[in-house]
mmCIF file of C-alpha atoms in Angstrom:
data_model
loop_
_atom_site.group_PDB
_atom_site.id
_atom_site.type_symbol
_atom_site.label_atom_id
_atom_site.label_comp_id
_atom_site.label_asym_id
_atom_site.label_seq_id
_atom_site.Cartn_x
_atom_site.Cartn_y
_atom_site.Cartn_z
ATOM 1 C CA MET A 1 6.400 8.879 5.137
ATOM 2 C CA GLN A 2 4.227 8.377 8.220
ATOM 3 C CA PHE A 3 0.820 9.645 7.102
ATOM 4 C CA TYR A 4 -1.164 7.135 9.152
ATOM 5 C CA TYR A 5 1.162 7.087 12.158
ATOM 6 C CA GLN A 6 0.659 10.803 12.716
ATOM 7 C CA GLN A 7 -3.110 10.312 13.040
ATOM 8 C CA LEU A 8 -3.015 7.594 15.683
ATOM 9 C CA SER A 9 -3.506 7.992 19.402
ATOM 10 C CA GLU A 10 -0.407 7.791 21.588
ATOM 11 C CA ARG A 11 -1.402 4.250 22.605
ATOM 12 C CA LYS A 12 -1.658 3.068 19.011
ATOM 13 C CA GLN A 13 1.519 4.908 18.013
ATOM 14 C CA GLN A 14 3.381 2.785 20.559
ATOM 15 C CA ILE A 15 1.932 -0.384 18.989
ATOM 16 C CA TYR A 16 2.839 0.964 15.542
ATOM 17 C CA ARG A 17 6.463 1.583 16.525
ATOM 18 C CA THR A 18 6.817 -1.906 17.997
ATOM 19 C CA LEU A 19 5.397 -3.580 14.885
ATOM 20 C CA LYS A 20 7.336 -1.339 12.501
ATOM 21 C CA ASP A 21 10.657 -2.013 14.234
ATOM 22 C CA ALA A 22 9.996 -5.759 14.122
ATOM 23 C CA VAL A 23 9.017 -5.797 10.439
ATOM 24 C CA GLU A 24 11.850 -3.498 9.389
ATOM 25 C CA SER A 25 14.445 -5.704 11.096
ATOM 26 C CA ARG A 26 12.574 -8.846 9.986
ATOM 27 C CA SER A 27 12.339 -10.034 13.566
ATOM 28 C CA VAL A 28 10.211 -13.127 13.966
ATOM 29 C CA GLU A 29 8.705 -11.943 17.241
ATOM 30 C CA CYS A 30 7.857 -8.802 19.122
ATOM 31 C CA PHE A 31 5.991 -8.147 22.361
ATOM 32 C CA LEU A 32 3.113 -5.917 23.391
ATOM 33 C CA TYR A 33 2.236 -5.329 27.030
ATOM 34 C CA ASP A 34 -1.308 -4.058 26.702
ATOM 35 C CA LEU A 35 -3.346 -7.191 27.333
ATOM 36 C CA THR A 36 -6.593 -5.480 26.364
ATOM 37 C CA LEU A 37 -5.560 -5.400 22.706
ATOM 38 C CA THR A 38 -7.516 -7.574 20.291
ATOM 39 C CA ARG A 39 -6.230 -9.314 17.177
ATOM 40 C CA GLU A 40 -8.309 -6.922 15.086
ATOM 41 C CA GLN A 41 -6.755 -3.836 16.700
ATOM 42 C CA ILE A 42 -3.230 -5.159 16.214
ATOM 43 C CA GLY A 43 -4.033 -6.151 12.636
ATOM 44 C CA ASP A 44 -5.369 -2.667 11.866
ATOM 45 C CA VAL A 45 -2.159 -1.063 13.082
ATOM 46 C CA MET A 46 -0.033 -3.581 11.171
ATOM 47 C CA MET A 47 -1.922 -2.659 8.002
ATOM 48 C CA LEU A 48 -1.150 1.027 8.590
ATOM 49 C CA VAL A 49 2.552 0.252 8.968
ATOM 50 C CA LEU A 50 2.532 -1.462 5.579
ATOM 51 C CA LEU A 51 0.569 1.383 3.969
ATOM 52 C CA ASP A 52 3.064 3.935 5.272
ATOM 53 C CA TYR A 53 6.021 1.755 4.252
ATOM 54 C CA PRO A 54 5.235 -0.042 0.974
ATOM 55 C CA ASP A 55 8.900 -1.033 0.669
ATOM 56 C CA TYR A 56 8.351 -3.611 3.441
ATOM 57 C CA TYR A 57 7.526 -6.274 0.862
ATOM 58 C CA TRP A 58 8.667 -9.307 2.868
ATOM 59 C CA THR A 59 5.373 -9.686 4.753
ATOM 60 C CA LYS A 60 1.664 -9.295 4.046
ATOM 61 C CA GLY A 61 1.122 -8.430 7.692
ATOM 62 C CA ASN A 62 -0.090 -11.825 8.863
ATOM 63 C CA PHE A 63 0.807 -12.839 12.400
ATOM 64 C CA TYR A 64 0.052 -15.203 15.275
ATOM 65 C CA ILE A 65 -0.689 -13.898 18.749
ATOM 66 C CA TYR A 66 -0.021 -15.650 22.052
ATOM 67 C CA ARG A 67 -0.886 -14.457 25.539
ATOM 68 C CA GLU A 68 1.927 -15.170 27.990
ATOM 69 C CA ASN A 69 1.056 -14.884 31.669
ATOM 70 C CA ASN A 70 4.019 -16.731 33.154
ATOM 71 C CA PHE A 71 6.243 -13.628 33.296
ATOM 72 C CA SER A 72 6.655 -10.885 35.875
ATOM 73 C CA GLN A 73 4.881 -8.670 33.357
ATOM 74 C CA PRO A 74 2.272 -10.550 31.289
ATOM 75 C CA ARG A 75 2.538 -9.847 27.580
ATOM 76 C CA LEU A 76 1.293 -10.598 24.108
ATOM 77 C CA ARG A 77 3.810 -12.366 21.902
ATOM 78 C CA ILE A 78 3.360 -11.436 18.247
ATOM 79 C CA ARG A 79 4.887 -13.896 15.797
ATOM 80 C CA ILE A 80 5.063 -12.319 12.334
ATOM 81 C CA VAL A 81 4.725 -14.419 9.193
ATOM 82 C CA TYR A 82 7.281 -13.617 6.495
ATOM 83 C CA LEU A 83 7.111 -14.477 2.818
ATOM 84 C CA PHE A 84 10.798 -15.367 2.467
ATOM 85 C CA ASP A 85 13.318 -17.337 4.489
ATOM 86 C CA ASP A 86 16.826 -15.878 4.926
ATOM 87 C CA ARG A 87 18.229 -17.377 1.738
ATOM 88 C CA GLN A 88 15.191 -16.410 -0.320
ATOM 89 C CA MET A 89 15.368 -12.907 1.117
ATOM 90 C CA LEU A 90 18.890 -12.365 -0.201
ATOM 91 C CA LEU A 91 17.797 -13.358 -3.686
ATOM 92 C CA ALA A 92 14.603 -11.330 -3.465
ATOM 93 C CA GLU A 93 16.414 -8.189 -2.333
ATOM 94 C CA SER A 94 18.932 -8.428 -5.165
ATOM 95 C CA GLU A 95 16.203 -8.869 -7.761
ATOM 96 C CA MET A 96 14.047 -6.141 -6.248
ATOM 97 C CA GLN A 97 16.815 -3.573 -6.404
ATOM 98 C CA LYS A 98 17.523 -4.473 -10.019
ATOM 99 C CA GLN A 99 13.881 -4.248 -11.083
ATOM 100 C CA ILE A 100 13.183 -0.999 -9.219
ATOM 101 C CA LYS A 101 16.234 0.540 -10.874
ATOM 102 C CA LYS A 102 14.988 -0.546 -14.310
ATOM 103 C CA CYS A 103 11.590 0.983 -13.639
ATOM 104 C CA CYS A 104 13.083 4.261 -12.423
ATOM 105 C CA GLU A 105 15.321 4.452 -15.486
ATOM 106 C CA ALA A 106 12.317 3.863 -17.758
ATOM 107 C CA VAL A 107 10.151 6.599 -16.243
ATOM 108 C CA GLY A 108 12.854 8.984 -15.064
ATOM 109 C CA ARG A 109 13.381 10.617 -18.441
ATOM 110 C CA TYR A 110 9.843 12.028 -18.283
ATOM 111 C CA GLN A 111 10.633 14.228 -15.269
ATOM 112 C CA ALA A 112 11.555 17.059 -17.599
ATOM 113 C CA TYR A 113 7.963 17.186 -18.895
ATOM 114 C CA GLY A 114 6.505 18.124 -15.512
ATOM 115 C CA VAL A 115 4.987 16.306 -12.557
ATOM 116 C CA ARG A 116 1.646 15.540 -14.207
ATOM 117 C CA GLU A 117 3.239 13.913 -17.255
ATOM 118 C CA PHE A 118 5.635 11.992 -15.042
ATOM 119 C CA VAL A 119 2.759 10.566 -12.971
ATOM 120 C CA LEU A 120 1.008 9.475 -16.172
ATOM 121 C CA GLN A 121 4.152 7.728 -17.363
ATOM 122 C CA VAL A 122 4.404 5.801 -14.093
ATOM 123 C CA CYS A 123 0.853 4.602 -14.774
ATOM 124 C CA ASN A 124 1.822 3.617 -18.317
ATOM 125 C CA TRP A 125 4.807 1.657 -17.029
ATOM 126 C CA VAL A 126 2.448 -0.345 -14.820
ATOM 127 C CA TYR A 127 0.058 -1.082 -17.710
ATOM 128 C CA GLN A 128 2.885 -2.150 -20.000
ATOM 129 C CA ASN A 129 4.741 -4.327 -17.520
ATOM 130 C CA VAL A 130 2.310 -5.693 -14.920
ATOM 131 C CA GLU A 131 -0.631 -8.028 -15.442
ATOM 132 C CA TYR A 132 -3.635 -7.571 -13.161
ATOM 133 C CA GLN A 133 -3.949 -11.005 -11.579
ATOM 134 C CA TYR A 134 -4.463 -12.512 -8.144
ATOM 135 C CA THR A 135 -1.521 -14.659 -7.127
ATOM 136 C CA GLY A 136 -2.661 -15.416 -3.576
ATOM 137 C CA ASP A 137 0.814 -15.144 -2.113
ATOM 138 C CA LYS A 138 2.668 -11.872 -2.591
ATOM 139 C CA ASP A 139 0.057 -9.861 -4.498
ATOM 140 C CA GLN A 140 -0.399 -7.376 -1.632
ATOM 141 C CA THR A 141 3.264 -6.382 -1.876
ATOM 142 C CA ILE A 142 5.494 -4.539 -4.316
ATOM 143 C CA TYR A 143 7.430 -7.766 -4.933
ATOM 144 C CA SER A 144 4.550 -9.013 -7.062
ATOM 145 C CA VAL A 145 4.782 -5.899 -9.250
ATOM 146 C CA PHE A 146 8.516 -5.605 -9.776
ATOM 147 C CA CYS A 147 9.550 -9.256 -9.757
ATOM 148 C CA GLU A 148 6.503 -11.359 -10.637
ATOM 149 C CA LYS A 149 4.940 -8.750 -12.971
ATOM 150 C CA LYS A 150 1.487 -9.818 -11.711
ATOM 151 C CA SER A 151 -0.420 -8.045 -8.975
ATOM 152 C CA VAL A 152 -3.669 -6.511 -7.730
ATOM 153 C CA CYS A 153 -4.736 -3.042 -6.625
ATOM 154 C CA MET A 154 -2.849 -3.050 -3.312
ATOM 155 C CA GLY A 155 0.442 -4.259 -4.741
ATOM 156 C CA ILE A 156 0.159 -1.867 -7.695
ATOM 157 C CA SER A 157 -0.720 1.112 -5.493
ATOM 158 C CA LYS A 158 2.190 0.418 -3.154
ATOM 159 C CA ALA A 159 4.629 0.021 -6.049
ATOM 160 C CA ALA A 160 3.514 3.260 -7.693
ATOM 161 C CA ALA A 161 3.756 5.078 -4.347
ATOM 162 C CA LEU A 162 7.295 3.814 -3.895
ATOM 163 C CA VAL A 163 8.403 5.007 -7.347
ATOM 164 C CA LEU A 164 6.708 8.379 -7.000
ATOM 165 C CA ARG A 165 8.293 8.918 -3.590
ATOM 166 C CA LEU A 166 11.717 8.027 -4.967
ATOM 167 C CA PHE A 167 11.247 10.977 -7.325
ATOM 168 C CA GLY A 168 10.088 13.278 -4.538
ATOM 169 C CA ILE A 169 6.320 13.108 -5.161
ATOM 170 C CA ASN A 170 4.214 12.841 -2.020
ATOM 171 C CA SER A 171 1.984 9.746 -2.309
ATOM 172 C CA ILE A 172 -0.485 8.218 0.152
ATOM 173 C CA VAL A 173 -1.711 4.634 -0.218
ATOM 174 C CA VAL A 174 -5.457 4.502 0.457
ATOM 175 C CA LYS A 175 -7.340 1.350 1.427
ATOM 176 C CA GLY A 176 -11.089 1.408 0.920
ATOM 177 C CA LYS A 177 -13.892 0.034 -1.226
ATOM 178 C CA LEU A 178 -15.069 0.407 -4.798
ATOM 179 C CA PHE A 179 -18.840 0.849 -5.214
ATOM 180 C CA GLY A 180 -19.260 0.304 -1.496
ATOM 181 C CA LYS A 181 -18.481 -3.410 -1.438
ATOM 182 C CA HIS A 182 -15.325 -4.359 -3.339
ATOM 183 C CA PRO A 183 -12.082 -4.054 -1.305
ATOM 184 C CA HIS A 184 -9.852 -1.677 -3.183
ATOM 185 C CA SER A 185 -6.713 0.451 -3.009
ATOM 186 C CA TRP A 186 -5.572 3.604 -4.782
ATOM 187 C CA LEU A 187 -3.354 6.643 -4.213
ATOM 188 C CA ILE A 188 -3.587 10.274 -3.272
ATOM 189 C CA VAL A 189 -0.713 12.166 -4.893
ATOM 190 C CA LEU A 190 0.589 15.723 -4.742
ATOM 191 C CA VAL A 191 0.796 17.306 -8.205
ATOM 192 C CA ASN A 192 1.677 20.982 -8.658
ATOM 193 C CA GLN A 193 0.899 21.746 -5.005
ATOM 194 C CA ARG A 194 -2.552 20.107 -5.131
ATOM 195 C CA TYR A 195 -3.629 16.633 -4.085
ATOM 196 C CA TYR A 196 -5.469 14.284 -6.457
ATOM 197 C CA HIS A 197 -6.824 10.750 -6.406
ATOM 198 C CA LEU A 198 -4.934 8.334 -8.615
ATOM 199 C CA ASP A 199 -6.503 4.906 -9.182
ATOM 200 C CA ILE A 200 -4.163 3.104 -11.547
ATOM 201 C CA THR A 201 -5.876 -0.266 -11.540
ATOM 202 C CA LEU A 202 -9.080 1.093 -13.077
ATOM 203 C CA GLY A 203 -7.027 1.399 -16.251
ATOM 204 C CA TYR A 204 -7.111 -2.389 -16.655
ATOM 205 C CA PRO A 205 -9.846 -3.697 -19.005
ATOM 206 C CA CYS A 206 -10.904 -6.289 -16.408
ATOM 207 C CA PHE A 207 -12.614 -3.469 -14.483
ATOM 208 C CA ASP A 208 -14.813 -2.431 -17.408
ATOM 209 C CA GLU A 209 -17.654 -4.859 -16.671
ATOM 210 C CA LEU A 210 -17.748 -3.943 -12.989
ATOM 211 C CA TRP A 211 -17.777 -0.265 -13.888
ATOM 212 C CA GLN A 212 -20.574 -0.686 -16.448
ATOM 213 C CA ARG A 213 -22.781 -2.523 -13.942
ATOM 214 C CA ASN A 214 -22.399 0.210 -11.359
ATOM 215 C CA GLN A 215 -21.637 3.444 -13.166
ATOM 216 C CA GLY A 216 -22.379 3.116 -16.877
ATOM 217 C CA GLN A 217 -19.650 3.977 -19.341
ATOM 218 C CA PRO A 218 -16.278 2.551 -18.243
ATOM 219 C CA GLU A 219 -13.798 5.027 -16.804
ATOM 220 C CA ARG A 220 -10.649 3.568 -18.268
ATOM 221 C CA TYR A 221 -8.333 6.027 -16.569
ATOM 222 C CA CYS A 222 -9.087 7.230 -13.058
ATOM 223 C CA ILE A 223 -6.110 9.566 -13.011
ATOM 224 C CA LEU A 224 -5.870 12.817 -11.069
ATOM 225 C CA LYS A 225 -9.483 13.066 -9.947
ATOM 226 C CA ASP A 226 -10.993 15.360 -7.323
ATOM 227 C CA ASP A 227 -13.030 14.524 -4.221
ATOM 228 C CA GLU A 228 -16.360 15.212 -5.911
ATOM 229 C CA TRP A 229 -15.638 12.732 -8.713
ATOM 230 C CA ILE A 230 -14.228 10.025 -6.478
ATOM 231 C CA SER A 231 -17.081 10.232 -3.940
ATOM 232 C CA ASN A 232 -19.465 8.629 -6.449
ATOM 233 C CA THR A 233 -17.440 5.436 -6.690
ATOM 234 C CA HIS A 234 -14.868 5.087 -3.909
ATOM 235 C CA ASP A 235 -15.294 4.811 -0.149
ATOM 236 C CA PHE A 236 -12.383 5.266 2.207
ATOM 237 C CA ASP A 237 -11.939 4.872 5.941
ATOM 238 C CA LYS A 238 -13.470 7.861 7.689
ATOM 239 C CA ARG A 239 -11.212 7.347 10.689
ATOM 240 C CA TYR A 240 -8.366 9.001 8.804
ATOM 241 C CA HIS A 241 -8.181 12.563 7.561
ATOM 242 C CA TYR A 242 -7.066 12.622 3.951
ATOM 243 C CA PRO A 243 -6.011 15.800 2.127
ATOM 244 C CA ILE A 244 -8.665 17.669 0.155
ATOM 245 C CA CYS A 245 -8.248 16.706 -3.489
ATOM 246 C CA GLY A 246 -9.044 18.825 -6.492
ATOM 247 C CA GLY A 247 -8.370 21.943 -8.523
ATOM 248 C CA ASP A 248 -6.798 22.639 -11.875
ATOM 249 C CA VAL A 249 -4.052 20.281 -12.923
#
């Protein structure tokens, strides 16, 4: 799914494709030939690649940038930081496939009860199997969810998006803020031909105190909410055009 790619300018789409191809093939380096690009601009596009492709769990998107002028065509050399070396990657991939299969088997039987019930069961699988905890290493990736069983909002949102997509449910990973100041991530999902906000991590008790300070009574389950509800608590990047969310579910 290329939700963010489709909204970029042609210039940024070219950057996106270069970074995506490098990450997908796990290439250590790639090259950009627009010398006006800043680290921030490249980092923003890298983030969008990883939001569109949550299965790229082998990097958090960190990179080094070098300007090289001693070529016929000056360029920017992008050196991507990966979380695993080649040997570790083989082990990680084997374990990832095993754990994703176990998750899909656990939630798959609920498909017969309809899309809404299936989405709720994916949330329940997260609550039952994954501890909300910063690990400081892989917690922005799905590896932390499936293999370490500890993660934060970004890792959890990406993992849920991956599972939902495997079952044919359109899911968009959103990066924004909670109460205007806390970096946060959640999903927009398509249920019965309507889009809804799905914030799984608010189901963890550790969010209760934050919620009480800002909103009053804790909202233990922010599941399948409309735009009007979410606008009171969540802010997302206005540069991107998200689907209108709401309606009967």
